[in-house]
Amino acid sequence: GAGVSQSPRYKVAKRGQDVALRCDPISGHVSLFWYQQALGQGPEFLTYFQNEAQLDKSGLPSDRFFAERPEGSVSTLKIQRTQQEDSAVYLCASSQGAARGYTFGSGTRLTVV
Amino acid sequence: GESVGLHLPTLSVQEGDNSIINCAYSNSASDYFIWYKQESGKGPQFIIDIRSNMDKRQGQRVTVLLNKTVKHLSLQIAATQPGDSAVYFCAENLGDSSYKLIFGSGTRLLVRP
């Protein structure tokens, strides 16, 4: 596609519920990134994929967070047993290489109630 | 639409005036810097970048200045327009981890017509 597509656009989850957030990167982009953006803050790095390999997951806040990209294109960020502190916008970005040329999606706003 | 940042520092300028947005970065080892624009409900959008071996770089209506001595970046927008209203983030890229971006806390720019 022309840009990075994320779905759903908004998600409201009850505390304790599991959620799955989807990212469709730009076709052909090798690198895929997930960032978390709390209200009033800059995005914070969560994890990085190069094709299907998850090369860095150092930013994932807890073992409740899990990301995958099994075929090297679409990626899913899963959050188990959601907590209120998980409420944030989750941004996906893709690029052909490394930090240069990141293209961000519009994000999924997760609200945990 | 939803607000990107409710408690961000705000710069208010008159349409047609020049704007200067400042950013202090954290790591003296960073060698690549990017300015992003984020409109409400959207992901960050690339504006301009600069490498650490440069002091200044110009784009269309925008200029980025880098002062490595005091670890300071600025974004200058000439002839500011209402469409420039958004939150602006600087991001740094650590040389030893070329894919990860570290974002600053952001500045909201409001352009008065």
mmCIF file of C-alpha atoms in Angstrom:
data_model
loop_
_atom_site.group_PDB
_atom_site.id
_atom_site.type_symbol
_atom_site.label_atom_id
_atom_site.label_comp_id
_atom_site.label_asym_id
_atom_site.label_seq_id
_atom_site.Cartn_x
_atom_site.Cartn_y
_atom_site.Cartn_z
ATOM 1 C CA GLY A 1 0.000 0.000 0.000
ATOM 2 C CA ALA A 2 0.898 3.647 -0.142
ATOM 3 C CA GLY A 3 1.457 3.978 3.583
ATOM 4 C CA VAL A 4 1.636 2.055 6.838
ATOM 5 C CA SER A 5 -1.809 0.859 7.819
ATOM 6 C CA GLN A 6 -2.802 0.064 11.389
ATOM 7 C CA SER A 7 -5.970 -1.481 12.736
ATOM 8 C CA PRO A 8 -8.078 -1.059 14.665
ATOM 9 C CA ARG A 9 -7.914 2.707 14.815
ATOM 10 C CA TYR A 10 -9.344 2.677 18.343
ATOM 11 C CA LYS A 11 -9.652 -0.110 20.875
ATOM 12 C CA VAL A 12 -11.337 -0.057 24.257
ATOM 13 C CA ALA A 13 -10.487 -3.038 26.427
ATOM 14 C CA LYS A 14 -11.623 -4.036 29.865
ATOM 15 C CA ARG A 15 -8.818 -4.567 32.339
ATOM 16 C CA GLY A 16 -7.598 -8.137 32.065
ATOM 17 C CA GLN A 17 -8.684 -8.554 28.440
ATOM 18 C CA ASP A 18 -6.228 -9.583 25.719
ATOM 19 C CA VAL A 19 -5.832 -7.347 22.643
ATOM 20 C CA ALA A 20 -4.167 -7.700 19.251
ATOM 21 C CA LEU A 21 -3.054 -4.721 17.195
ATOM 22 C CA ARG A 22 -2.229 -5.104 13.518
ATOM 23 C CA CYS A 23 0.280 -3.334 11.309
ATOM 24 C CA ASP A 24 0.532 -3.533 7.521
ATOM 25 C CA PRO A 25 3.868 -1.985 6.534
ATOM 26 C CA ILE A 26 4.758 -0.458 3.191
ATOM 27 C CA SER A 27 5.261 -3.226 0.674
ATOM 28 C CA GLY A 28 8.912 -4.236 0.411
ATOM 29 C CA HIS A 29 10.010 -2.559 3.632
ATOM 30 C CA VAL A 30 12.381 -4.864 5.452
ATOM 31 C CA SER A 31 12.363 -3.103 8.797
ATOM 32 C CA LEU A 32 9.327 -2.783 11.056
ATOM 33 C CA PHE A 33 9.124 -1.029 14.398
ATOM 34 C CA TRP A 34 6.574 -0.681 17.186
ATOM 35 C CA TYR A 35 6.508 2.376 19.424
ATOM 36 C CA GLN A 36 4.290 3.315 22.360
ATOM 37 C CA GLN A 37 3.163 6.915 22.818
ATOM 38 C CA ALA A 38 1.606 7.968 26.110
ATOM 39 C CA LEU A 39 -0.525 11.103 26.149
ATOM 40 C CA GLY A 40 1.643 14.214 26.042
ATOM 41 C CA GLN A 41 4.836 12.263 25.449
ATOM 42 C CA GLY A 42 7.078 11.353 22.562
ATOM 43 C CA PRO A 43 6.973 7.823 21.146
ATOM 44 C CA GLU A 44 9.043 5.194 22.955
ATOM 45 C CA PHE A 45 10.637 2.225 21.220
ATOM 46 C CA LEU A 46 9.135 -1.192 21.870
ATOM 47 C CA THR A 47 10.536 -3.650 19.336
ATOM 48 C CA TYR A 48 12.206 -4.052 15.938
ATOM 49 C CA PHE A 49 11.891 -6.651 13.173
ATOM 50 C CA GLN A 50 14.101 -7.211 10.196
ATOM 51 C CA ASN A 51 11.946 -9.313 7.888
ATOM 52 C CA GLU A 52 10.504 -12.016 10.157
ATOM 53 C CA ALA A 53 13.303 -11.861 12.724
ATOM 54 C CA GLN A 54 12.682 -9.930 15.916
ATOM 55 C CA LEU A 55 16.107 -8.421 16.484
ATOM 56 C CA ASP A 56 15.329 -6.215 19.452
ATOM 57 C CA LYS A 57 12.507 -6.448 21.971
ATOM 58 C CA SER A 58 14.248 -4.515 24.715
ATOM 59 C CA GLY A 59 11.509 -1.874 24.887
ATOM 60 C CA LEU A 60 8.614 -4.210 25.621
ATOM 61 C CA PRO A 61 7.440 -3.169 29.112
ATOM 62 C CA SER A 62 6.600 -6.631 30.407
ATOM 63 C CA ASP A 63 6.148 -10.242 29.395
ATOM 64 C CA ARG A 64 2.489 -9.432 28.758
ATOM 65 C CA PHE A 65 3.611 -7.777 25.517
ATOM 66 C CA PHE A 66 4.387 -9.962 22.531
ATOM 67 C CA ALA A 67 5.018 -9.073 18.893
ATOM 68 C CA GLU A 68 5.327 -11.215 15.801
ATOM 69 C CA ARG A 69 5.881 -10.871 12.079
ATOM 70 C CA PRO A 70 5.750 -14.475 10.872
ATOM 71 C CA GLU A 71 6.013 -13.914 7.110
ATOM 72 C CA GLY A 72 8.072 -10.771 7.147
ATOM 73 C CA SER A 73 5.233 -8.436 6.211
ATOM 74 C CA VAL A 74 2.203 -7.930 8.504
ATOM 75 C CA SER A 75 2.979 -7.635 12.203
ATOM 76 C CA THR A 76 0.801 -8.091 15.266
ATOM 77 C CA LEU A 77 1.411 -6.623 18.713
ATOM 78 C CA LYS A 78 -0.406 -8.596 21.371
ATOM 79 C CA ILE A 79 -0.993 -7.439 24.913
ATOM 80 C CA GLN A 80 -2.232 -9.991 27.408
ATOM 81 C CA ARG A 81 -4.184 -9.200 30.561
ATOM 82 C CA THR A 82 -4.301 -5.486 29.784
ATOM 83 C CA GLN A 83 -3.760 -2.986 32.596
ATOM 84 C CA GLN A 84 -4.722 0.684 32.798
ATOM 85 C CA GLU A 85 -1.087 1.720 32.377
ATOM 86 C CA ASP A 86 -1.150 0.079 28.927
ATOM 87 C CA SER A 87 -3.455 2.861 27.690
ATOM 88 C CA ALA A 88 -1.538 4.684 24.962
ATOM 89 C CA VAL A 89 -1.246 5.092 21.215
ATOM 90 C CA TYR A 90 0.672 2.220 19.624
ATOM 91 C CA LEU A 91 2.543 3.318 16.522
ATOM 92 C CA CYS A 92 3.973 1.077 13.854
ATOM 93 C CA ALA A 93 6.649 2.250 11.424
ATOM 94 C CA SER A 94 8.452 0.641 8.536
ATOM 95 C CA SER A 95 11.546 1.470 6.526
ATOM 96 C CA GLN A 96 13.687 0.004 3.794
ATOM 97 C CA GLY A 97 16.741 0.167 5.987
ATOM 98 C CA ALA A 98 17.426 1.446 9.460
ATOM 99 C CA ALA A 99 16.527 4.787 11.040
ATOM 100 C CA ARG A 100 16.478 6.727 7.800
ATOM 101 C CA GLY A 101 13.183 6.827 6.027
ATOM 102 C CA TYR A 102 10.882 5.664 8.794
ATOM 103 C CA THR A 103 7.221 5.952 7.777
ATOM 104 C CA PHE A 104 4.789 5.856 10.663
ATOM 105 C CA GLY A 105 1.220 4.658 10.623
ATOM 106 C CA SER A 106 -1.558 6.647 12.296
ATOM 107 C CA GLY A 107 -1.508 4.375 15.310
ATOM 108 C CA THR A 108 -3.997 2.449 17.393
ATOM 109 C CA ARG A 109 -5.311 4.255 20.442
ATOM 110 C CA LEU A 110 -5.793 1.699 23.218
ATOM 111 C CA THR A 111 -7.880 2.640 26.223
ATOM 112 C CA VAL A 112 -8.049 0.172 29.096
ATOM 113 C CA VAL A 113 -11.028 0.691 31.403
ATOM 114 C CA GLY B 1 -10.011 15.078 16.898
ATOM 115 C CA GLU B 2 -7.982 13.634 19.742
ATOM 116 C CA SER B 3 -5.155 15.661 21.180
ATOM 117 C CA VAL B 4 -1.596 14.487 20.741
ATOM 118 C CA GLY B 5 -0.375 16.247 23.832
ATOM 119 C CA LEU B 6 -2.398 18.078 26.460
ATOM 120 C CA HIS B 7 0.495 19.267 28.619
ATOM 121 C CA LEU B 8 3.196 20.068 26.108
ATOM 122 C CA PRO B 9 5.065 23.370 26.003
ATOM 123 C CA THR B 10 3.353 25.582 23.475
ATOM 124 C CA LEU B 11 4.693 28.095 21.005
ATOM 125 C CA SER B 12 2.122 30.515 19.613
ATOM 126 C CA VAL B 13 3.045 32.525 16.516
ATOM 127 C CA GLN B 14 1.309 34.824 14.095
ATOM 128 C CA GLU B 15 0.752 33.528 10.585
ATOM 129 C CA GLY B 16 3.603 34.691 8.390
ATOM 130 C CA ASP B 17 6.114 34.988 11.216
ATOM 131 C CA ASN B 18 9.089 32.680 11.614
ATOM 132 C CA SER B 19 8.993 29.931 14.263
ATOM 133 C CA ILE B 20 11.878 28.439 16.203
ATOM 134 C CA ILE B 21 11.401 25.196 18.094
ATOM 135 C CA ASN B 22 14.172 23.967 20.360
ATOM 136 C CA CYS B 23 15.209 20.549 21.566
ATOM 137 C CA ALA B 24 17.895 19.263 23.904
ATOM 138 C CA TYR B 25 19.101 15.759 23.170
ATOM 139 C CA SER B 26 20.527 13.351 25.648
ATOM 140 C CA ASN B 27 23.376 11.335 24.197
ATOM 141 C CA SER B 28 26.638 12.807 22.945
ATOM 142 C CA ALA B 29 27.166 9.616 20.906
ATOM 143 C CA SER B 30 24.078 10.261 18.763
ATOM 144 C CA ASP B 31 25.025 10.843 15.158
ATOM 145 C CA TYR B 32 21.723 11.359 13.357
ATOM 146 C CA PHE B 33 18.795 13.586 14.225
ATOM 147 C CA ILE B 34 15.311 13.973 12.809
ATOM 148 C CA TRP B 35 12.486 16.446 13.267
ATOM 149 C CA TYR B 36 8.955 15.082 13.077
ATOM 150 C CA LYS B 37 5.585 16.816 12.842
ATOM 151 C CA GLN B 38 2.600 15.116 14.434
ATOM 152 C CA GLU B 39 -0.926 16.311 13.770
ATOM 153 C CA SER B 40 -3.808 15.286 15.955
ATOM 154 C CA GLY B 41 -4.806 11.683 15.364
ATOM 155 C CA LYS B 42 -1.886 10.941 13.056
ATOM 156 C CA GLY B 43 1.533 9.380 13.307
ATOM 157 C CA PRO B 44 4.764 11.403 13.246
ATOM 158 C CA GLN B 45 5.654 12.750 9.816
ATOM 159 C CA PHE B 46 9.267 13.283 8.732
ATOM 160 C CA ILE B 47 10.241 16.935 8.213
ATOM 161 C CA ILE B 48 14.023 17.129 7.981
ATOM 162 C CA ASP B 49 17.105 15.320 9.227
ATOM 163 C CA ILE B 50 20.739 16.128 9.914
ATOM 164 C CA ARG B 51 23.896 14.135 10.574
ATOM 165 C CA SER B 52 26.298 15.000 13.342
ATOM 166 C CA ASN B 53 29.005 16.068 10.883
ATOM 167 C CA MET B 54 26.820 19.030 9.856
ATOM 168 C CA ASP B 55 25.785 22.184 11.720
ATOM 169 C CA LYS B 56 22.939 23.277 9.490
ATOM 170 C CA ARG B 57 20.648 21.836 6.882
ATOM 171 C CA GLN B 58 17.930 23.555 4.903
ATOM 172 C CA GLY B 59 14.773 22.269 3.347
ATOM 173 C CA GLN B 60 11.708 23.914 1.950
ATOM 174 C CA ARG B 61 10.769 26.615 4.497
ATOM 175 C CA VAL B 62 12.556 24.651 7.244
ATOM 176 C CA THR B 63 16.074 24.768 8.619
ATOM 177 C CA VAL B 64 17.618 22.538 11.263
ATOM 178 C CA LEU B 65 20.554 23.722 13.340
ATOM 179 C CA LEU B 66 22.729 21.382 15.390
ATOM 180 C CA ASN B 67 24.993 22.477 18.238
ATOM 181 C CA LYS B 68 26.888 19.430 19.412
ATOM 182 C CA THR B 69 28.765 21.346 22.095
ATOM 183 C CA VAL B 70 25.612 21.880 24.115
ATOM 184 C CA LYS B 71 23.622 18.997 22.615
ATOM 185 C CA HIS B 72 20.973 21.262 21.162
ATOM 186 C CA LEU B 73 18.818 21.104 18.050
ATOM 187 C CA SER B 74 16.514 23.729 16.660
ATOM 188 C CA LEU B 75 13.923 23.746 13.909
ATOM 189 C CA GLN B 76 13.227 27.005 12.145
ATOM 190 C CA ILE B 77 10.062 27.353 10.086
ATOM 191 C CA ALA B 78 9.905 30.352 7.776
ATOM 192 C CA ALA B 79 6.650 32.172 7.046
ATOM 193 C CA THR B 80 4.637 29.930 9.349
ATOM 194 C CA GLN B 81 1.254 28.867 7.984
ATOM 195 C CA PRO B 82 -1.896 27.584 9.723
ATOM 196 C CA GLY B 83 -1.129 24.124 8.328
ATOM 197 C CA ASP B 84 2.062 24.101 10.374
ATOM 198 C CA SER B 85 0.034 23.855 13.584
ATOM 199 C CA ALA B 86 0.986 20.526 15.158
ATOM 200 C CA VAL B 87 3.239 18.961 17.776
ATOM 201 C CA TYR B 88 6.906 18.824 16.809
ATOM 202 C CA PHE B 89 9.332 16.196 18.099
ATOM 203 C CA CYS B 90 13.049 15.879 17.708
ATOM 204 C CA ALA B 91 14.485 12.379 17.646
ATOM 205 C CA GLU B 92 18.049 11.141 17.995
ATOM 206 C CA ASN B 93 19.577 7.995 16.652
ATOM 207 C CA LEU B 94 22.331 6.360 18.639
ATOM 208 C CA GLY B 95 25.317 5.464 16.526
ATOM 209 C CA ASP B 96 25.686 2.000 17.979
ATOM 210 C CA SER B 97 22.059 1.099 17.406
ATOM 211 C CA SER B 98 21.195 2.520 14.064
ATOM 212 C CA TYR B 99 17.537 1.548 13.928
ATOM 213 C CA LYS B 100 16.224 2.919 17.227
ATOM 214 C CA LEU B 101 14.983 6.484 17.614
ATOM 215 C CA ILE B 102 14.881 8.313 20.955
ATOM 216 C CA PHE B 103 12.223 11.011 20.895
ATOM 217 C CA GLY B 104 12.170 14.254 22.847
ATOM 218 C CA SER B 105 9.102 15.430 24.714
ATOM 219 C CA GLY B 106 7.640 17.634 21.981
ATOM 220 C CA THR B 107 6.483 21.216 21.469
ATOM 221 C CA ARG B 108 3.028 22.267 20.340
ATOM 222 C CA LEU B 109 3.033 24.969 17.657
ATOM 223 C CA LEU B 110 -0.110 27.086 17.348
ATOM 224 C CA VAL B 111 -0.371 29.436 14.384
ATOM 225 C CA ARG B 112 -2.715 32.382 14.832
ATOM 226 C CA PRO B 113 -4.430 33.491 11.596
#
